[in-house]
């Protein structure tokens, strides 16, 4: 199903759910159950086939092996496969366990809300480093349930919200638990994972064509119905929170989370991660520093800009959470209360209110936990930064002696972008595009940096690259769509989103065509320039194992301007290797990785690899590159 069709399906399901809630809920259950039933039927058929073949083999061989033992063995193997498919592991969430003395008022608030909402028992309350509040229902027996309920309280969120706003956020999450949203969501999640595992199997293996046939017909409807379900659950939980804390308080909390999320993502975390260029170890006091930053908050202009952008953001066809504007509309609250975000100077954050004097010690424990979790990634980032700085110094030395090539200038701009962000790379990108206007990667990077800085001139650079580079269209059109969305230009945003969906659908079809070559495919002359052919020959001549080499182009329908090459080689081997195509590809593949081809390609080694392809490629005019 194409993405635009899927988007229309989601809208139809949303309308149906609003008009017929009971019938919609029944359809969700039936679709989910159908996933289990079809998987069970497939496994039953597989068991019957294996058992039948085993029985016939037993009868034909007159074996003394017990038929009962053979049946038990087949049944055990089938049950093992079934268990691996259906048993979806839910790892225990991480965080610092809330102790009795850490926040007695917070524990009392949780107990009051759980009693009022009649939620299942909470087994553990964890304080985490993420900016969110959540409930996790972890099934200890996989598909058989026996749930353990965790309440996750993000300390950054508690440092962001006022006590009243945090109470609303907490009521929202416990509202999910009260309505068993988490348990049903876990069931839906297990079905999704089960079918991802089955669908990931090769066509000829477990799952096979029957799995692919079912998935292409069932999965879009299952995903659409459960996506709408997730959104409805968010609206339901918002209603719980509004009843307990007030809808204006909830609206301010939702808006503050959007603004602070943008502040942390665009300002604070990049500054923290930039320290990896200098410090080999992550800081352990990051939670204390975060509290100070959140108390100061963003500048008023940034705050208003980010809030206006959040209010303009639409609910995308893949979003399980509705957009801020949709949630406020469902609460029947205008955006005006959300725009008055500032807390009074003397007011406390929810973290200060609930933890009091224990807050510094809790911040220290969480900071140490965060440092342990990110340590390996931080050290890797530090190593890469050191290598990048060394390479930048080498390029600077080279530039003082001679003009850099466009490739070297592009490398220099990439390194600047990685190390110093857009501000450091922008002058180099502008200079490179001015000197080499046909450099696709540089123009795309320049367009991205300009759009992220809200400079509309970036649109022309992205559009120029998308016209010439099919692989850039999906991400490029989405960049432009988000830019127009941020600036309230809904018509242009929707147009570029449709272009992105169409490009993604076309790209998937093109990739499917380029997964290989078989006897039914037509091969065409390679259409390489004489210079490209000479470069290929020179590289192939340096491989002693090669006896002969051919190249052609597969006739493709989708994105035909991007060629898909077929490379066939014969090797000088007189051993077992000569009769094992996979082993030959493993032997020669690394030597061919750097072939200067302007498109993807597949490799055939030896005549036994595919007789039909060999017969075809030898008949293509100009296909022979090398013969010794």
mmCIF file with all atom_site columns, N, CA and C in Angstrom, residues 158-208:
data_model
loop_
_atom_site.group_PDB
_atom_site.id
_atom_site.type_symbol
_atom_site.label_atom_id
_atom_site.label_alt_id
_atom_site.label_comp_id
_atom_site.label_asym_id
_atom_site.label_entity_id
_atom_site.label_seq_id
_atom_site.pdbx_PDB_ins_code
_atom_site.Cartn_x
_atom_site.Cartn_y
_atom_site.Cartn_z
_atom_site.occupancy
_atom_site.B_iso_or_equiv
_atom_site.pdbx_formal_charge
_atom_site.auth_seq_id
_atom_site.auth_comp_id
_atom_site.auth_asym_id
_atom_site.auth_atom_id
_atom_site.pdbx_PDB_model_num
ATOM 1   N N  . UNK A 1 158 ? 10.450 16.463  35.670 1.00 0.00 ? 158 UNK A N  1
ATOM 2   C CA . UNK A 1 158 ? 10.061 17.011  36.971 1.00 0.00 ? 158 UNK A CA 1
ATOM 3   C C  . UNK A 1 158 ? 10.769 18.343  37.234 1.00 0.00 ? 158 UNK A C  1
ATOM 4   N N  . UNK A 1 159 ? 11.963 18.507  36.685 1.00 0.00 ? 159 UNK A N  1
ATOM 5   C CA . UNK A 1 159 ? 12.668 19.781  36.828 1.00 0.00 ? 159 UNK A CA 1
ATOM 6   C C  . UNK A 1 159 ? 12.098 20.855  35.901 1.00 0.00 ? 159 UNK A C  1
ATOM 7   N N  . UNK A 1 160 ? 11.322 20.423  34.892 1.00 0.00 ? 160 UNK A N  1
ATOM 8   C CA . UNK A 1 160 ? 10.726 21.347  33.929 1.00 0.00 ? 160 UNK A CA 1
ATOM 9   C C  . UNK A 1 160 ? 9.367  21.853  34.389 1.00 0.00 ? 160 UNK A C  1
ATOM 10  N N  . UNK A 1 161 ? 8.535  20.958  34.926 1.00 0.00 ? 161 UNK A N  1
ATOM 11  C CA . UNK A 1 161 ? 7.141  21.274  35.215 1.00 0.00 ? 161 UNK A CA 1
ATOM 12  C C  . UNK A 1 161 ? 6.954  21.820  36.624 1.00 0.00 ? 161 UNK A C  1
ATOM 13  N N  . UNK A 1 162 ? 5.878  22.564  36.793 1.00 0.00 ? 162 UNK A N  1
ATOM 14  C CA . UNK A 1 162 ? 5.455  22.966  38.131 1.00 0.00 ? 162 UNK A CA 1
ATOM 15  C C  . UNK A 1 162 ? 4.803  21.762  38.814 1.00 0.00 ? 162 UNK A C  1
ATOM 16  N N  . UNK A 1 163 ? 4.617  21.790  40.143 1.00 0.00 ? 163 UNK A N  1
ATOM 17  C CA . UNK A 1 163 ? 3.955  20.660  40.811 1.00 0.00 ? 163 UNK A CA 1
ATOM 18  C C  . UNK A 1 163 ? 2.574  20.356  40.233 1.00 0.00 ? 163 UNK A C  1
ATOM 19  N N  . UNK A 1 164 ? 1.797  21.391  39.897 1.00 0.00 ? 164 UNK A N  1
ATOM 20  C CA . UNK A 1 164 ? 0.456  21.161  39.356 1.00 0.00 ? 164 UNK A CA 1
ATOM 21  C C  . UNK A 1 164 ? 0.534  20.534  37.963 1.00 0.00 ? 164 UNK A C  1
ATOM 22  N N  . UNK A 1 165 ? 1.461  21.015  37.137 1.00 0.00 ? 165 UNK A N  1
ATOM 23  C CA . UNK A 1 165 ? 1.612  20.457  35.788 1.00 0.00 ? 165 UNK A CA 1
ATOM 24  C C  . UNK A 1 165 ? 2.107  19.018  35.851 1.00 0.00 ? 165 UNK A C  1
ATOM 25  N N  . UNK A 1 166 ? 3.012  18.733  36.779 1.00 0.00 ? 166 UNK A N  1
ATOM 26  C CA . UNK A 1 166 ? 3.494  17.363  36.931 1.00 0.00 ? 166 UNK A CA 1
ATOM 27  C C  . UNK A 1 166 ? 2.366  16.448  37.393 1.00 0.00 ? 166 UNK A C  1
ATOM 28  N N  . UNK A 1 167 ? 1.501  16.936  38.274 1.00 0.00 ? 167 UNK A N  1
ATOM 29  C CA . UNK A 1 167 ? 0.355  16.139  38.721 1.00 0.00 ? 167 UNK A CA 1
ATOM 30  C C  . UNK A 1 167 ? -0.528 15.772  37.527 1.00 0.00 ? 167 UNK A C  1
ATOM 31  N N  . UNK A 1 168 ? -0.716 16.705  36.600 1.00 0.00 ? 168 UNK A N  1
ATOM 32  C CA . UNK A 1 168 ? -1.507 16.419  35.402 1.00 0.00 ? 168 UNK A CA 1
ATOM 33  C C  . UNK A 1 168 ? -0.818 15.374  34.527 1.00 0.00 ? 168 UNK A C  1
ATOM 34  N N  . UNK A 1 169 ? 0.515  15.505  34.357 1.00 0.00 ? 169 UNK A N  1
ATOM 35  C CA . UNK A 1 169 ? 1.251  14.521  33.551 1.00 0.00 ? 169 UNK A CA 1
ATOM 36  C C  . UNK A 1 169 ? 1.184  13.139  34.181 1.00 0.00 ? 169 UNK A C  1
ATOM 37  N N  . UNK A 1 170 ? 1.283  13.080  35.506 1.00 0.00 ? 170 UNK A N  1
ATOM 38  C CA . UNK A 1 170 ? 1.212  11.804  36.211 1.00 0.00 ? 170 UNK A CA 1
ATOM 39  C C  . UNK A 1 170 ? -0.179 11.192  36.080 1.00 0.00 ? 170 UNK A C  1
ATOM 40  N N  . UNK A 1 171 ? -1.215 12.025  36.193 1.00 0.00 ? 171 UNK A N  1
ATOM 41  C CA . UNK A 1 171 ? -2.580 11.528  36.031 1.00 0.00 ? 171 UNK A CA 1
ATOM 42  C C  . UNK A 1 171 ? -2.804 10.993  34.621 1.00 0.00 ? 171 UNK A C  1
ATOM 43  N N  . UNK A 1 172 ? -2.194 11.638  33.633 1.00 0.00 ? 172 UNK A N  1
ATOM 44  C CA . UNK A 1 172 ? -2.304 11.160  32.246 1.00 0.00 ? 172 UNK A CA 1
ATOM 45  C C  . UNK A 1 172 ? -1.758 9.739   32.121 1.00 0.00 ? 172 UNK A C  1
ATOM 46  N N  . UNK A 1 173 ? -0.554 9.504   32.646 1.00 0.00 ? 173 UNK A N  1
ATOM 47  C CA . UNK A 1 173 ? 0.054  8.179   32.511 1.00 0.00 ? 173 UNK A CA 1
ATOM 48  C C  . UNK A 1 173 ? -0.691 7.130   33.320 1.00 0.00 ? 173 UNK A C  1
ATOM 49  N N  . UNK A 1 174 ? -1.124 7.475   34.517 1.00 0.00 ? 174 UNK A N  1
ATOM 50  C CA . UNK A 1 174 ? -1.877 6.509   35.315 1.00 0.00 ? 174 UNK A CA 1
ATOM 51  C C  . UNK A 1 174 ? -3.252 6.259   34.712 1.00 0.00 ? 174 UNK A C  1
ATOM 52  N N  . UNK A 1 175 ? -3.752 7.230   33.939 1.00 0.00 ? 175 UNK A N  1
ATOM 53  C CA . UNK A 1 175 ? -4.988 6.996   33.194 1.00 0.00 ? 175 UNK A CA 1
ATOM 54  C C  . UNK A 1 175 ? -4.831 5.878   32.185 1.00 0.00 ? 175 UNK A C  1
ATOM 55  N N  . UNK A 1 176 ? -3.656 5.791   31.543 1.00 0.00 ? 176 UNK A N  1
ATOM 56  C CA . UNK A 1 176 ? -3.381 4.655   30.653 1.00 0.00 ? 176 UNK A CA 1
ATOM 57  C C  . UNK A 1 176 ? -3.477 3.346   31.418 1.00 0.00 ? 176 UNK A C  1
ATOM 58  N N  . UNK A 1 177 ? -2.881 3.303   32.593 1.00 0.00 ? 177 UNK A N  1
ATOM 59  C CA . UNK A 1 177 ? -2.870 2.077   33.392 1.00 0.00 ? 177 UNK A CA 1
ATOM 60  C C  . UNK A 1 177 ? -4.273 1.727   33.863 1.00 0.00 ? 177 UNK A C  1
ATOM 61  N N  . UNK A 1 178 ? -5.053 2.741   34.218 1.00 0.00 ? 178 UNK A N  1
ATOM 62  C CA . UNK A 1 178 ? -6.411 2.502   34.697 1.00 0.00 ? 178 UNK A CA 1
ATOM 63  C C  . UNK A 1 178 ? -7.267 1.833   33.637 1.00 0.00 ? 178 UNK A C  1
ATOM 64  N N  . UNK A 1 179 ? -7.061 2.213   32.382 1.00 0.00 ? 179 UNK A N  1
ATOM 65  C CA . UNK A 1 179 ? -7.857 1.642   31.287 1.00 0.00 ? 179 UNK A CA 1
ATOM 66  C C  . UNK A 1 179 ? -7.192 0.430   30.655 1.00 0.00 ? 179 UNK A C  1
ATOM 67  N N  . UNK A 1 180 ? -6.122 -0.080  31.278 1.00 0.00 ? 180 UNK A N  1
ATOM 68  C CA . UNK A 1 180 ? -5.396 -1.248  30.764 1.00 0.00 ? 180 UNK A CA 1
ATOM 69  C C  . UNK A 1 180 ? -4.790 -0.980  29.386 1.00 0.00 ? 180 UNK A C  1
ATOM 70  N N  . UNK A 1 181 ? -4.494 0.302   29.088 1.00 0.00 ? 181 UNK A N  1
ATOM 71  C CA . UNK A 1 181 ? -3.884 0.627   27.798 1.00 0.00 ? 181 UNK A CA 1
ATOM 72  C C  . UNK A 1 181 ? -2.542 -0.067  27.637 1.00 0.00 ? 181 UNK A C  1
ATOM 73  N N  . UNK A 1 182 ? -1.757 -0.095  28.703 1.00 0.00 ? 182 UNK A N  1
ATOM 74  C CA . UNK A 1 182 ? -0.422 -0.687  28.606 1.00 0.00 ? 182 UNK A CA 1
ATOM 75  C C  . UNK A 1 182 ? -0.473 -2.172  28.322 1.00 0.00 ? 182 UNK A C  1
ATOM 76  N N  . UNK A 1 183 ? -1.413 -2.878  29.002 1.00 0.00 ? 183 UNK A N  1
ATOM 77  C CA . UNK A 1 183 ? -1.508 -4.320  28.798 1.00 0.00 ? 183 UNK A CA 1
ATOM 78  C C  . UNK A 1 183 ? -1.933 -4.636  27.370 1.00 0.00 ? 183 UNK A C  1
ATOM 79  N N  . UNK A 1 184 ? -2.958 -3.925  26.876 1.00 0.00 ? 184 UNK A N  1
ATOM 80  C CA . UNK A 1 184 ? -3.401 -4.157  25.504 1.00 0.00 ? 184 UNK A CA 1
ATOM 81  C C  . UNK A 1 184 ? -2.317 -3.737  24.520 1.00 0.00 ? 184 UNK A C  1
ATOM 82  N N  . UNK A 1 185 ? -1.625 -2.626  24.839 1.00 0.00 ? 185 UNK A N  1
ATOM 83  C CA . UNK A 1 185 ? -0.527 -2.195  23.977 1.00 0.00 ? 185 UNK A CA 1
ATOM 84  C C  . UNK A 1 185 ? 0.585  -3.217  23.918 1.00 0.00 ? 185 UNK A C  1
ATOM 85  N N  . UNK A 1 186 ? 0.860  -3.887  25.056 1.00 0.00 ? 186 UNK A N  1
ATOM 86  C CA . UNK A 1 186 ? 1.879  -4.935  25.068 1.00 0.00 ? 186 UNK A CA 1
ATOM 87  C C  . UNK A 1 186 ? 1.474  -6.090  24.164 1.00 0.00 ? 186 UNK A C  1
ATOM 88  N N  . UNK A 1 187 ? 0.182  -6.427  24.191 1.00 0.00 ? 187 UNK A N  1
ATOM 89  C CA . UNK A 1 187 ? -0.311 -7.500  23.323 1.00 0.00 ? 187 UNK A CA 1
ATOM 90  C C  . UNK A 1 187 ? -0.136 -7.113  21.855 1.00 0.00 ? 187 UNK A C  1
ATOM 91  N N  . UNK A 1 188 ? -0.522 -5.877  21.517 1.00 0.00 ? 188 UNK A N  1
ATOM 92  C CA . UNK A 1 188 ? -0.365 -5.397  20.144 1.00 0.00 ? 188 UNK A CA 1
ATOM 93  C C  . UNK A 1 188 ? 1.110  -5.402  19.754 1.00 0.00 ? 188 UNK A C  1
ATOM 94  N N  . UNK A 1 189 ? 1.962  -4.964  20.669 1.00 0.00 ? 189 UNK A N  1
ATOM 95  C CA . UNK A 1 189 ? 3.402  -4.925  20.389 1.00 0.00 ? 189 UNK A CA 1
ATOM 96  C C  . UNK A 1 189 ? 3.929  -6.328  20.104 1.00 0.00 ? 189 UNK A C  1
ATOM 97  N N  . UNK A 1 190 ? 3.497  -7.311  20.883 1.00 0.00 ? 190 UNK A N  1
ATOM 98  C CA . UNK A 1 190 ? 3.970  -8.685  20.662 1.00 0.00 ? 190 UNK A CA 1
ATOM 99  C C  . UNK A 1 190 ? 3.551  -9.184  19.284 1.00 0.00 ? 190 UNK A C  1
ATOM 100 N N  . UNK A 1 191 ? 2.333  -8.844  18.868 1.00 0.00 ? 191 UNK A N  1
ATOM 101 C CA . UNK A 1 191 ? 1.875  -9.277  17.542 1.00 0.00 ? 191 UNK A CA 1
ATOM 102 C C  . UNK A 1 191 ? 2.730  -8.631  16.455 1.00 0.00 ? 191 UNK A C  1
ATOM 103 N N  . UNK A 1 192 ? 3.028  -7.343  16.618 1.00 0.00 ? 192 UNK A N  1
ATOM 104 C CA . UNK A 1 192 ? 3.871  -6.654  15.633 1.00 0.00 ? 192 UNK A CA 1
ATOM 105 C C  . UNK A 1 192 ? 5.239  -7.322  15.538 1.00 0.00 ? 192 UNK A C  1
ATOM 106 N N  . UNK A 1 193 ? 5.871  -7.570  16.697 1.00 0.00 ? 193 UNK A N  1
ATOM 107 C CA . UNK A 1 193 ? 7.208  -8.166  16.696 1.00 0.00 ? 193 UNK A CA 1
ATOM 108 C C  . UNK A 1 193 ? 7.166  -9.567  16.099 1.00 0.00 ? 193 UNK A C  1
ATOM 109 N N  . UNK A 1 194 ? 6.137  -10.334 16.435 1.00 0.00 ? 194 UNK A N  1
ATOM 110 C CA . UNK A 1 194 ? 6.006  -11.686 15.897 1.00 0.00 ? 194 UNK A CA 1
ATOM 111 C C  . UNK A 1 194 ? 5.980  -11.656 14.370 1.00 0.00 ? 194 UNK A C  1
ATOM 112 N N  . UNK A 1 195 ? 5.189  -10.734 13.802 1.00 0.00 ? 195 UNK A N  1
ATOM 113 C CA . UNK A 1 195 ? 5.091  -10.690 12.353 1.00 0.00 ? 195 UNK A CA 1
ATOM 114 C C  . UNK A 1 195 ? 6.310  -10.062 11.703 1.00 0.00 ? 195 UNK A C  1
ATOM 115 N N  . UNK A 1 196 ? 6.993  -9.182  12.409 1.00 0.00 ? 196 UNK A N  1
ATOM 116 C CA . UNK A 1 196 ? 8.267  -8.689  11.885 1.00 0.00 ? 196 UNK A CA 1
ATOM 117 C C  . UNK A 1 196 ? 9.262  -9.829  11.767 1.00 0.00 ? 196 UNK A C  1
ATOM 118 N N  . UNK A 1 197 ? 9.279  -10.722 12.766 1.00 0.00 ? 197 UNK A N  1
ATOM 119 C CA . UNK A 1 197 ? 10.188 -11.870 12.717 1.00 0.00 ? 197 UNK A CA 1
ATOM 120 C C  . UNK A 1 197 ? 9.819  -12.811 11.576 1.00 0.00 ? 197 UNK A C  1
ATOM 121 N N  . UNK A 1 198 ? 8.527  -13.077 11.428 1.00 0.00 ? 198 UNK A N  1
ATOM 122 C CA . UNK A 1 198 ? 8.106  -13.967 10.347 1.00 0.00 ? 198 UNK A CA 1
ATOM 123 C C  . UNK A 1 198 ? 8.350  -13.327 8.985  1.00 0.00 ? 198 UNK A C  1
ATOM 124 N N  . UNK A 1 199 ? 8.031  -12.032 8.875  1.00 0.00 ? 199 UNK A N  1
ATOM 125 C CA . UNK A 1 199 ? 8.198  -11.349 7.599  1.00 0.00 ? 199 UNK A CA 1
ATOM 126 C C  . UNK A 1 199 ? 9.635  -11.139 7.211  1.00 0.00 ? 199 UNK A C  1
ATOM 127 N N  . UNK A 1 200 ? 10.550 -11.141 8.182  1.00 0.00 ? 200 UNK A N  1
ATOM 128 C CA . UNK A 1 200 ? 11.973 -10.934 7.892  1.00 0.00 ? 200 UNK A CA 1
ATOM 129 C C  . UNK A 1 200 ? 12.623 -12.172 7.315  1.00 0.00 ? 200 UNK A C  1
ATOM 130 N N  . UNK A 1 201 ? 11.939 -13.325 7.370  1.00 0.00 ? 201 UNK A N  1
ATOM 131 C CA . UNK A 1 201 ? 12.524 -14.545 6.839  1.00 0.00 ? 201 UNK A CA 1
ATOM 132 C C  . UNK A 1 201 ? 12.571 -14.478 5.321  1.00 0.00 ? 201 UNK A C  1
ATOM 133 N N  . UNK A 1 202 ? 13.545 -15.139 4.674  1.00 0.00 ? 202 UNK A N  1
ATOM 134 C CA . UNK A 1 202 ? 13.615 -15.129 3.215  1.00 0.00 ? 202 UNK A CA 1
ATOM 135 C C  . UNK A 1 202 ? 12.415 -15.823 2.600  1.00 0.00 ? 202 UNK A C  1
ATOM 136 N N  . UNK A 1 203 ? 12.151 -15.468 1.342  1.00 0.00 ? 203 UNK A N  1
ATOM 137 C CA . UNK A 1 203 ? 10.976 -15.996 0.661  1.00 0.00 ? 203 UNK A CA 1
ATOM 138 C C  . UNK A 1 203 ? 10.938 -17.508 0.633  1.00 0.00 ? 203 UNK A C  1
ATOM 139 N N  . UNK A 1 204 ? 12.067 -18.127 0.500  1.00 0.00 ? 204 UNK A N  1
ATOM 140 C CA . UNK A 1 204 ? 12.074 -19.574 0.408  1.00 0.00 ? 204 UNK A CA 1
ATOM 141 C C  . UNK A 1 204 ? 12.173 -20.263 1.736  1.00 0.00 ? 204 UNK A C  1
ATOM 142 N N  . UNK A 1 205 ? 12.330 -19.507 2.817  1.00 0.00 ? 205 UNK A N  1
ATOM 143 C CA . UNK A 1 205 ? 12.516 -20.106 4.125  1.00 0.00 ? 205 UNK A CA 1
ATOM 144 C C  . UNK A 1 205 ? 11.245 -20.075 4.927  1.00 0.00 ? 205 UNK A C  1
ATOM 145 N N  . UNK A 1 206 ? 11.422 -20.069 6.274  1.00 0.00 ? 206 UNK A N  1
ATOM 146 C CA . UNK A 1 206 ? 10.280 -20.089 7.173  1.00 0.00 ? 206 UNK A CA 1
ATOM 147 C C  . UNK A 1 206 ? 9.428  -18.849 6.944  1.00 0.00 ? 206 UNK A C  1
ATOM 148 N N  . UNK A 1 207 ? 8.145  -18.985 6.890  1.00 0.00 ? 207 UNK A N  1
ATOM 149 C CA . UNK A 1 207 ? 7.272  -17.859 6.562  1.00 0.00 ? 207 UNK A CA 1
ATOM 150 C C  . UNK A 1 207 ? 6.949  -17.890 5.087  1.00 0.00 ? 207 UNK A C  1
ATOM 151 N N  . UNK A 1 208 ? 7.972  -17.755 4.236  1.00 0.00 ? 208 UNK A N  1
ATOM 152 C CA . UNK A 1 208 ? 7.835  -17.927 2.807  1.00 0.00 ? 208 UNK A CA 1
ATOM 153 C C  . UNK A 1 208 ? 6.834  -16.994 2.153  1.00 0.00 ? 208 UNK A C  1
#
